Coordinates of N, CA and C in Angstrom, one line a residue:
Chain A
X1 N -27.7 58.1 91.5 CA -27.0 57.6 92.9 C -26.0 58.3 93.5
X2 N -25.6 59.7 92.7 CA -24.8 60.4 93.5 C -25.5 62.1 93.5
X3 N -26.7 61.8 93.6 CA -27.4 63.4 94.1 C -27.3 63.2 95.3
X4 N -27.7 62.3 96.4 CA -27.5 62.6 97.7 C -26.6 61.7 98.1
X5 N -25.4 62.2 98.6 CA -24.2 61.6 99.5 C -23.6 61.9 100.7
X6 N -23.5 60.6 101.4 CA -23.3 60.6 102.8 C -21.9 60.1 103.4
X7 N -21.2 60.5 104.4 CA -20.0 60.6 104.8 C -20.0 60.4 106.2
X8 N -19.4 59.5 107.2 CA -19.0 58.0 106.6 C -20.1 57.0 106.2
X9 N -19.4 56.0 105.5 CA -20.3 55.0 105.3 C -20.6 54.1 106.8
X10 N -19.5 54.2 107.0 CA -19.7 53.1 108.6 C -19.4 53.9 109.6
X11 N -19.6 53.8 110.8 CA -19.1 54.3 112.0 C -19.0 53.6 113.0
X12 N -17.9 53.4 113.8 CA -17.9 52.3 115.3 C -17.7 53.8 116.0
X13 N -18.7 53.8 117.1 CA -18.1 54.8 118.2 C -18.6 54.6 119.4
X14 N -17.8 54.8 120.4 CA -18.1 54.5 121.9 C -19.4 55.4 122.7
X15 N -19.7 54.9 123.8 CA -20.8 55.6 124.3 C -20.2 57.2 124.6
X16 N -18.8 57.5 125.0 CA -18.5 58.5 125.2 C -18.1 59.3 124.1
X17 N -17.8 59.0 123.0 CA -17.4 59.5 121.8 C -18.1 61.1 121.1
X18 N -17.7 61.6 120.6 CA -18.5 62.5 119.7 C -18.1 62.6 118.1
X19 N -19.1 62.2 117.0 CA -18.8 62.3 116.1 C -20.1 62.6 115.3
X20 N -19.9 63.2 113.7 CA -20.7 64.0 113.1 C -20.8 63.2 112.2
X21 N -22.3 63.0 111.3 CA -22.6 62.1 109.8 C -22.7 63.8 109.1
X22 N -22.2 63.5 107.7 CA -22.7 64.5 106.9 C -23.6 64.2 105.7
X23 N -24.5 65.0 105.0 CA -25.2 64.9 104.0 C -24.8 65.7 103.0
X24 N -24.7 65.6 101.6 CA -24.8 66.7 100.7 C -25.8 66.2 99.6
X25 N -26.2 67.2 99.2 CA -27.2 66.6 98.0 C -26.7 67.7 96.7
X26 N -26.7 67.5 95.5 CA -26.3 67.7 94.4 C -27.5 68.0 93.7
X27 N -28.9 68.2 94.1 CA -30.2 68.1 93.4 C -31.0 69.2 93.2
X28 N -30.5 70.3 93.9 CA -31.4 71.8 93.8 C -32.5 71.8 94.9
X29 N -32.6 70.4 95.7 CA -33.6 70.7 96.5 C -33.6 72.0 97.6
X30 N -34.8 71.9 98.1 CA -34.9 72.8 99.4 C -35.3 72.2 100.6
X31 N -35.5 71.1 101.0 CA -35.6 70.4 102.1 C -34.9 68.9 102.3
X32 N -34.5 68.8 103.3 CA -33.3 67.8 103.9 C -34.1 66.8 105.2
X33 N -33.7 66.1 105.0 CA -34.6 64.9 106.2 C -32.8 64.0 106.7
X34 N -33.6 63.5 108.0 CA -32.7 62.3 108.7 C -33.6 61.5 109.0
X35 N -33.4 60.3 108.7 CA -34.1 59.4 109.2 C -33.2 58.2 109.9
X36 N -33.9 57.5 110.4 CA -33.2 56.1 111.5 C -34.1 54.7 110.7
X37 N -32.9 54.2 110.4 CA -33.6 52.9 110.2 C -33.2 51.6 110.7
X38 N -34.0 51.0 111.4 CA -33.7 49.8 112.0 C -34.4 48.9 112.2
X39 N -34.4 47.4 112.9 CA -35.2 46.1 112.3 C -36.6 46.6 113.3
X40 N -36.5 47.3 114.2 CA -38.0 47.8 115.0 C -38.8 48.6 114.3
X41 N -38.0 49.8 113.6 CA -39.0 50.8 112.9 C -38.4 51.3 111.8
X42 N -38.5 50.6 110.7 CA -37.8 50.3 109.2 C -37.4 51.9 108.8
X43 N -38.5 52.7 108.6 CA -37.8 54.1 108.4 C -38.6 55.2 109.2
X44 N -37.6 55.8 110.4 CA -38.4 56.4 111.3 C -37.8 58.0 111.1
X45 N -38.7 58.9 110.2 CA -38.1 60.5 110.5 C -37.6 60.8 111.9
X46 N -36.6 61.4 111.6 CA -35.8 62.2 112.9 C -36.1 63.9 112.8
X47 N -35.6 64.5 111.8 CA -35.8 65.7 111.8 C -36.2 66.1 110.1
X48 N -36.8 67.5 109.8 CA -36.9 67.5 108.3 C -36.3 69.4 108.7
X49 N -35.6 69.7 107.6 CA -35.5 71.2 107.4 C -35.9 71.3 106.2
X50 N -36.8 72.6 106.0 CA -36.7 73.4 104.8 C -36.4 74.8 104.5
X51 N -35.4 75.1 103.6 CA -34.8 76.4 103.4 C -33.9 76.7 104.7
X52 N -33.0 75.5 105.4 CA -32.3 75.7 106.6 C -33.0 75.8 107.4
X53 N -34.0 75.9 107.8 CA -34.8 75.7 108.9 C -35.8 74.7 109.4
X54 N -35.4 74.3 110.4 CA -35.9 72.8 111.1 C -37.6 73.1 111.1
X55 N -38.2 72.3 110.6 CA -40.0 72.4 110.6 C -39.9 71.5 111.1
X56 N -39.6 70.0 111.3 CA -40.1 68.7 112.4 C -39.5 68.2 113.0
X57 N -39.4 68.1 114.1 CA -38.3 66.9 115.0 C -39.5 66.1 115.7
X58 N -38.9 65.1 115.1 CA -39.8 64.0 115.9 C -39.4 63.0 117.2
X59 N -39.5 64.1 118.4 CA -39.3 63.5 119.6 C -38.2 63.0 119.5
X60 N -36.8 63.4 118.7 CA -35.9 63.0 119.1 C -35.1 63.2 120.3
X61 N -34.1 62.1 121.0 CA -33.6 62.3 122.2 C -32.1 63.6 121.7
X62 N -31.8 64.4 122.9 CA -31.2 65.3 122.4 C -29.6 65.5 122.6
X63 N -29.3 64.0 122.4 CA -27.8 63.3 122.2 C -27.6 63.7 120.6
X64 N -28.8 63.6 119.7 CA -29.0 63.5 118.4 C -29.0 65.2 118.1
X65 N -28.2 65.9 117.5 CA -28.3 67.4 117.6 C -27.8 67.6 115.8
X66 N -29.2 68.0 115.1 CA -28.8 68.0 113.6 C -28.7 69.7 113.5
X67 N -27.6 70.3 112.3 CA -27.5 71.4 111.4 C -27.5 71.2 110.3
X68 N -27.7 72.2 109.7 CA -28.2 72.3 108.4 C -27.8 73.9 108.1
X69 N -26.3 74.1 107.6 CA -26.0 75.4 107.4 C -26.2 76.0 106.0
X70 N -26.8 75.4 105.0 CA -27.4 75.7 103.6 C -28.5 74.7 103.0
X71 N -28.6 75.2 102.0 CA -30.0 73.8 101.3 C -29.1 72.9 100.8
X72 N -27.5 72.7 100.7 CA -27.2 71.7 99.9 C -26.5 70.7 101.4
X73 N -26.5 71.0 102.3 CA -25.5 70.2 103.5 C -26.5 69.8 104.6
X74 N -26.3 68.7 105.4 CA -27.2 68.8 106.3 C -26.2 67.5 107.4
X75 N -26.1 68.0 108.5 CA -25.1 67.3 109.3 C -26.3 66.8 110.7
X76 N -25.5 65.8 111.3 CA -26.3 64.9 112.6 C -25.1 64.9 113.4
X77 N -25.3 65.5 114.6 CA -23.8 65.4 115.4 C -24.2 64.8 116.1
X78 N -23.3 63.5 116.9 CA -23.8 62.5 118.0 C -23.0 62.9 118.9
X79 N -23.8 62.5 120.3 CA -22.7 62.3 121.3 C -23.5 61.6 122.8
X80 N -22.9 60.9 123.2 CA -23.0 60.1 124.5 C -24.2 59.1 124.0
X81 N -23.9 58.5 122.5 CA -24.9 57.3 122.4 C -25.0 56.3 123.1
X82 N -25.9 55.7 122.8 CA -26.7 54.2 123.5 C -26.8 53.4 122.5
X83 N -26.6 52.1 123.2 CA -26.7 50.9 122.2 C -27.7 50.6 121.1
X84 N -28.9 51.3 121.9 CA -30.2 51.3 121.0 C -30.0 52.2 119.6
X85 N -28.9 52.9 120.0 CA -28.8 54.3 118.6 C -27.9 53.2 117.4
X86 N -27.7 52.2 117.7 CA -27.3 51.6 116.5 C -28.0 51.4 115.4
X87 N -28.3 52.1 114.1 CA -28.8 51.8 113.1 C -28.5 52.3 111.7
X88 N -29.1 52.1 110.7 CA -28.4 52.9 109.5 C -29.3 54.0 109.7
X89 N -28.5 55.5 109.1 CA -28.9 56.7 109.7 C -29.4 57.0 107.7
X90 N -30.3 57.5 107.3 CA -30.6 57.9 106.0 C -30.7 59.3 106.3
X91 N -30.2 59.9 104.9 CA -30.4 61.4 104.6 C -31.3 61.4 103.4
X92 N -32.1 62.2 103.3 CA -33.1 62.4 102.0 C -33.0 63.7 101.8
X93 N -33.6 64.1 100.5 CA -33.9 65.6 100.2 C -34.9 65.5 99.3
X94 N -35.7 66.4 98.7 CA -36.9 66.9 98.1 C -37.1 68.2 97.9
X95 N -37.9 68.6 96.9 CA -38.1 69.8 96.6 C -39.6 70.0 97.1
X96 N -39.6 71.3 98.0 CA -41.3 71.5 98.6 C -41.9 73.2 97.9
X97 N -42.8 72.5 97.3 CA -43.3 73.4 96.6 C -44.4 74.5 98.0
X98 N -44.5 75.8 97.0 CA -45.1 76.8 97.8 C -46.1 76.3 98.5
X99 N -47.1 75.7 97.5 CA -48.1 75.3 98.8 C -48.1 74.0 99.6
X100 N -46.5 73.6 99.8 CA -46.0 72.8 100.9 C -46.4 71.3 100.1
X101 N -47.0 71.0 99.0 CA -47.0 69.8 98.6 C -45.3 69.1 98.4
X102 N -45.5 67.9 98.5 CA -44.2 67.0 98.3 C -43.9 66.5 97.3
X103 N -42.5 66.6 96.5 CA -42.2 66.1 95.5 C -41.3 64.7 96.2
X104 N -40.9 64.1 95.2 CA -40.2 62.8 95.5 C -38.8 63.0 96.4
X105 N -39.0 62.5 97.5 CA -37.7 62.3 98.2 C -37.0 61.1 97.7
X106 N -35.4 61.9 97.6 CA -34.3 61.1 97.4 C -33.4 60.8 98.4
X107 N -32.6 59.6 98.6 CA -32.3 59.2 99.6 C -31.0 59.0 99.3
X108 N -30.1 59.4 100.5 CA -28.6 58.6 100.5 C -28.3 57.2 100.6
X109 N -26.8 57.0 100.6 CA -26.5 55.8 100.8 C -26.8 55.2 102.2
X110 N -26.4 56.4 103.2 CA -26.6 56.0 104.5 C -25.5 55.6 105.2
X111 N -25.4 55.9 106.9 CA -24.2 55.8 107.4 C -24.6 54.7 108.2
X112 N -24.0 53.7 108.3 CA -23.9 52.4 108.9 C -23.7 52.6 110.5
X113 N -24.4 52.7 111.6 CA -23.5 53.3 112.9 C -23.7 52.1 113.7
Chain B
X1 N -46.3 60.4 115.0 CA -46.6 60.9 113.5 C -48.1 60.1 112.7
X2 N -48.6 60.5 111.9 CA -49.9 59.5 111.5 C -49.0 58.3 111.0
X3 N -50.4 57.3 111.1 CA -50.0 56.1 111.1 C -50.4 55.6 109.3
X4 N -49.4 54.9 109.2 CA -49.4 54.0 108.0 C -49.1 52.6 108.0
X5 N -50.4 51.8 107.7 CA -50.1 50.6 108.2 C -50.0 49.5 107.1
X6 N -49.2 48.6 106.6 CA -48.4 48.2 105.7 C -49.2 46.4 105.5
X7 N -49.2 45.6 104.4 CA -49.5 44.3 104.8 C -49.1 43.8 103.5
X8 N -48.7 42.4 103.0 CA -48.3 41.8 104.6 C -46.8 42.3 104.9
X9 N -46.1 41.7 105.6 CA -44.8 42.1 106.1 C -44.1 40.9 105.3
X10 N -44.3 40.2 105.1 CA -43.3 39.3 103.7 C -44.5 38.5 102.9
X11 N -43.7 38.5 101.6 CA -45.0 37.7 100.4 C -43.3 37.3 99.8
X12 N -44.0 36.1 99.6 CA -43.2 34.9 98.5 C -44.0 34.8 97.5
X13 N -43.9 34.5 96.5 CA -44.5 34.3 95.3 C -43.0 33.8 94.0
X14 N -44.0 33.4 93.0 CA -43.3 32.4 92.0 C -42.8 33.4 91.3
X15 N -42.2 33.5 90.3 CA -41.5 34.1 89.1 C -42.7 33.9 88.2
X16 N -42.9 35.1 87.5 CA -44.4 35.2 86.8 C -45.8 35.5 87.2
X17 N -45.9 35.5 88.6 CA -47.0 35.3 89.1 C -47.1 37.0 89.7
X18 N -47.9 37.5 90.1 CA -48.4 38.9 90.6 C -48.1 38.9 92.2
X19 N -47.7 40.4 92.6 CA -47.7 40.1 93.8 C -48.4 41.5 94.3
X20 N -49.2 41.5 95.5 CA -50.0 42.8 95.9 C -49.8 43.3 97.4
X21 N -49.4 44.5 97.5 CA -49.0 44.9 98.8 C -50.0 46.0 99.3
X22 N -50.6 46.0 100.3 CA -52.0 46.9 100.7 C -51.3 48.2 102.0
X23 N -51.8 49.2 101.7 CA -51.6 50.0 102.9 C -52.7 50.9 103.0
X24 N -52.6 51.3 104.1 CA -53.9 52.1 104.7 C -53.2 53.0 105.7
X25 N -54.1 54.4 105.2 CA -53.7 55.6 106.3 C -54.3 56.4 107.0
X26 N -54.2 57.3 108.2 CA -55.4 57.7 109.2 C -55.6 59.3 108.4
X27 N -54.4 59.8 107.8 CA -54.9 61.4 108.1 C -55.5 61.7 106.7
X28 N -56.8 62.1 106.7 CA -57.5 62.4 105.7 C -56.8 63.9 104.7
X29 N -55.8 64.5 105.1 CA -55.4 65.4 104.9 C -54.4 65.0 103.7
X30 N -53.7 63.6 103.8 CA -52.6 63.2 102.8 C -52.9 63.1 101.2
X31 N -52.4 63.6 100.5 CA -52.6 63.5 99.2 C -51.4 63.1 98.2
X32 N -50.1 62.6 98.9 CA -49.4 62.2 98.0 C -48.5 60.5 98.6
X33 N -48.7 60.0 97.6 CA -48.3 58.2 98.1 C -47.1 57.7 97.4
X34 N -46.0 57.7 97.7 CA -45.1 57.1 97.0 C -44.9 55.6 97.4
X35 N -44.3 55.0 96.5 CA -43.6 53.7 96.9 C -42.1 53.6 96.8
X36 N -41.5 52.8 97.8 CA -40.0 52.5 97.6 C -39.5 51.5 97.9
X37 N -38.7 51.4 96.8 CA -37.6 50.0 97.1 C -36.6 50.1 97.5
X38 N -36.2 49.2 98.3 CA -35.0 49.2 98.9 C -34.1 47.7 98.9
X39 N -33.4 47.6 98.0 CA -32.6 46.1 98.2 C -32.0 46.0 99.1
X40 N -31.0 44.8 99.3 CA -30.3 44.5 100.6 C -28.9 45.3 100.4
X41 N -28.8 46.2 101.3 CA -27.7 47.2 101.5 C -27.7 48.1 100.4
X42 N -29.1 48.5 100.0 CA -28.7 49.6 99.3 C -30.2 50.7 100.0
X43 N -30.0 52.0 99.2 CA -31.2 53.1 99.4 C -32.2 52.8 99.1
X44 N -33.4 53.4 100.2 CA -34.6 52.8 99.3 C -34.5 54.0 98.0
X45 N -35.3 53.4 96.8 CA -35.6 54.3 95.7 C -37.0 54.2 95.2
X46 N -37.4 55.6 94.8 CA -39.1 55.6 94.2 C -39.2 54.5 93.2
X47 N -40.2 54.2 93.1 CA -40.4 53.4 92.0 C -41.9 53.8 91.5
X48 N -42.6 54.3 92.0 CA -44.0 54.7 91.5 C -44.6 55.6 92.8
X49 N -45.3 56.7 92.2 CA -46.1 57.4 93.5 C -47.8 57.8 92.8
X50 N -48.1 58.6 93.5 CA -49.5 58.7 93.1 C -50.1 59.9 93.9
X51 N -50.9 60.7 93.6 CA -51.4 61.7 93.7 C -52.8 61.4 94.0
X52 N -53.6 62.4 95.0 CA -54.8 62.0 95.6 C -55.8 62.5 94.3
X53 N -55.7 63.3 93.4 CA -56.5 63.3 92.4 C -56.6 62.6 91.3
X54 N -56.1 61.0 91.2 CA -56.0 60.3 90.5 C -56.1 59.0 91.1
X55 N -57.1 58.1 90.7 CA -57.2 56.4 91.3 C -56.5 55.4 90.9
X56 N -55.6 55.4 90.0 CA -54.7 54.5 89.6 C -53.7 55.2 88.6
X57 N -52.3 54.8 88.9 CA -51.3 54.7 87.9 C -50.6 53.5 87.5
X58 N -49.9 53.5 86.1 CA -49.4 52.4 85.9 C -48.1 52.8 85.2
X59 N -47.0 51.9 85.4 CA -45.8 52.1 84.8 C -45.1 50.7 84.7
X60 N -45.7 50.3 83.2 CA -44.4 49.0 83.0 C -45.6 47.9 83.8
X61 N -44.8 47.4 84.6 CA -45.5 45.7 85.4 C -45.8 46.4 86.7
X62 N -45.6 47.5 87.1 CA -46.4 48.5 88.3 C -47.0 48.9 88.0
X63 N -48.3 49.0 89.1 CA -49.5 49.9 89.1 C -49.4 50.2 90.5
X64 N -50.1 51.4 90.9 CA -50.5 51.7 92.0 C -52.0 52.2 92.1
X65 N -53.0 51.8 93.1 CA -54.3 52.2 93.0 C -54.7 52.8 94.3
X66 N -55.5 53.7 94.4 CA -55.7 54.7 95.4 C -57.4 54.4 95.6
X67 N -58.1 54.5 96.8 CA -59.2 54.5 97.3 C -59.3 55.6 98.4
X68 N -59.7 57.1 98.0 CA -59.5 57.8 98.9 C -60.4 57.7 100.4
X69 N -61.7 57.2 99.7 CA -62.8 57.2 100.7 C -62.8 56.2 101.5
X70 N -61.8 55.1 101.3 CA -61.2 54.1 102.2 C -60.0 54.7 102.9
X71 N -59.6 55.2 102.3 CA -58.2 55.8 103.1 C -57.1 54.4 102.6
X72 N -57.3 53.7 101.8 CA -56.0 52.9 101.2 C -55.4 52.9 99.8
X73 N -54.3 52.3 99.8 CA -53.7 52.4 98.3 C -53.0 51.2 98.2
X74 N -52.9 50.7 97.2 CA -52.0 49.1 96.9 C -51.0 49.2 95.7
X75 N -50.1 48.5 96.1 CA -48.8 48.3 94.7 C -49.5 47.0 94.5
X76 N -49.0 46.8 93.0 CA -49.7 45.7 92.3 C -48.2 45.4 91.3
X77 N -47.4 44.2 91.5 CA -46.4 43.8 90.4 C -46.6 42.7 89.7
X78 N -46.8 42.8 88.3 CA -47.3 41.7 87.4 C -46.0 41.5 87.2
X79 N -46.0 39.8 86.5 CA -45.2 39.0 85.9 C -43.7 39.2 86.9
X80 N -43.8 38.9 88.0 CA -42.6 39.1 88.7 C -41.5 38.6 88.4
X81 N -40.4 38.6 88.8 CA -38.8 38.6 88.2 C -38.1 38.3 89.8
X82 N -37.3 37.6 89.5 CA -36.3 37.6 91.0 C -35.9 39.2 91.4
X83 N -35.5 39.4 90.1 CA -35.0 41.3 90.5 C -35.7 42.0 91.1
X84 N -37.5 41.8 91.0 CA -38.2 42.3 92.0 C -37.9 42.2 93.4
X85 N -37.0 41.2 93.9 CA -37.3 40.7 95.2 C -36.4 41.8 96.1
X86 N -37.1 42.3 97.5 CA -36.5 43.3 98.0 C -37.8 43.6 99.0
X87 N -37.6 44.9 99.9 CA -37.9 45.3 100.6 C -39.0 46.4 100.0
X88 N -40.4 46.6 99.8 CA -40.8 47.6 99.8 C -41.8 48.6 100.4
X89 N -41.6 49.7 100.7 CA -42.0 50.4 101.5 C -43.4 51.6 101.0
X90 N -44.4 51.7 101.5 CA -45.6 52.7 101.2 C -45.0 53.7 102.2
X91 N -45.9 54.9 101.5 CA -45.8 56.3 102.3 C -46.8 57.2 102.2
X92 N -47.3 57.8 103.2 CA -48.1 59.0 103.0 C -47.3 60.5 103.9
X93 N -47.6 61.5 102.7 CA -47.3 63.0 103.4 C -48.1 63.1 104.4
X94 N -47.7 63.9 105.4 CA -48.4 64.1 106.6 C -49.0 65.3 106.4
X95 N -49.7 65.8 107.4 CA -50.7 66.9 107.4 C -50.0 68.4 107.2
X96 N -48.4 68.4 107.5 CA -47.4 69.2 107.6 C -46.9 69.4 106.0
X97 N -46.9 68.6 105.3 CA -46.9 68.7 104.0 C -45.2 68.4 103.7
X98 N -44.5 68.6 104.8 CA -42.7 68.0 104.6 C -42.5 66.7 105.0
X99 N -43.4 66.0 106.1 CA -42.9 64.6 106.3 C -43.5 63.7 105.3
X100 N -43.1 62.5 105.2 CA -43.6 60.9 104.7 C -43.5 60.2 106.2
X101 N -44.5 59.5 105.9 CA -44.6 58.8 107.2 C -44.8 57.3 106.5
X102 N -43.9 56.2 106.7 CA -43.8 55.2 106.1 C -44.3 54.2 106.9
X103 N -44.8 52.8 105.8 CA -45.0 51.6 106.4 C -44.1 50.9 106.9
X104 N -44.1 50.0 107.6 CA -43.2 49.3 108.0 C -42.2 48.4 106.9
X105 N -42.6 48.3 105.8 CA -42.4 47.4 104.7 C -42.8 46.3 104.6
X106 N -42.5 45.9 103.1 CA -42.9 44.2 103.0 C -41.6 44.0 102.2
X107 N -41.2 42.5 102.8 CA -40.1 41.9 102.1 C -40.8 40.9 101.4
X108 N -40.2 41.2 100.1 CA -40.9 40.4 99.1 C -39.9 39.5 98.5
X109 N -39.9 38.1 98.0 CA -39.0 37.2 97.5 C -39.7 36.3 96.5
X110 N -39.2 36.8 95.3 CA -40.0 36.0 94.0 C -38.6 35.1 93.4
X111 N -39.7 33.6 93.6 CA -38.5 32.3 93.6 C -38.7 32.0 92.0
X112 N -37.5 31.6 91.9 CA -37.5 31.2 90.2 C -38.0 29.7 89.8

């Protein structure tokens, strides 16, 4: 349960605020992910980082800005959010093998925004 | 991303009965198919997964079957218990290998 941690667990922000979500993994993984979970789209992939390099970006609005300073940390910077951005934001990590085959993704507890 | 369709969206069974959840995928390059369980207010957790080189995998009361030709895979839970009540998500890896495409989830309710 403590392999992937996220802070804060809850966040209330106005549409003009700037805030950041933090994710940390203690599993030695080399890939990290941000997902948005809402009633409309239960698990929607936002960003993927492999070896600190962004490898996928699923057409996410620019008001969401990810940052991956090292393989253990992932941030999601938020600004000028809209009401429809209210959701649970889940971080996950996994190991990606050299042949790009996928190993299990482990999720953090999420930040309720 | 590639589509993963999941059915049914809700499922109610009596304790002791079996539950089956079905998923289809569209990307023929997909070769990894995990299933996650998410209890209310908790994170999704892997319960079982299968790779395309096998057709079936079992872990106690949980089994997953894969039909690559038809591009569908299913989760089978036998002897269901109230603690099996949760939302279950299927997923398939994308052709890039990095991402998982998730189904919309099945809300399973097991009544005593």
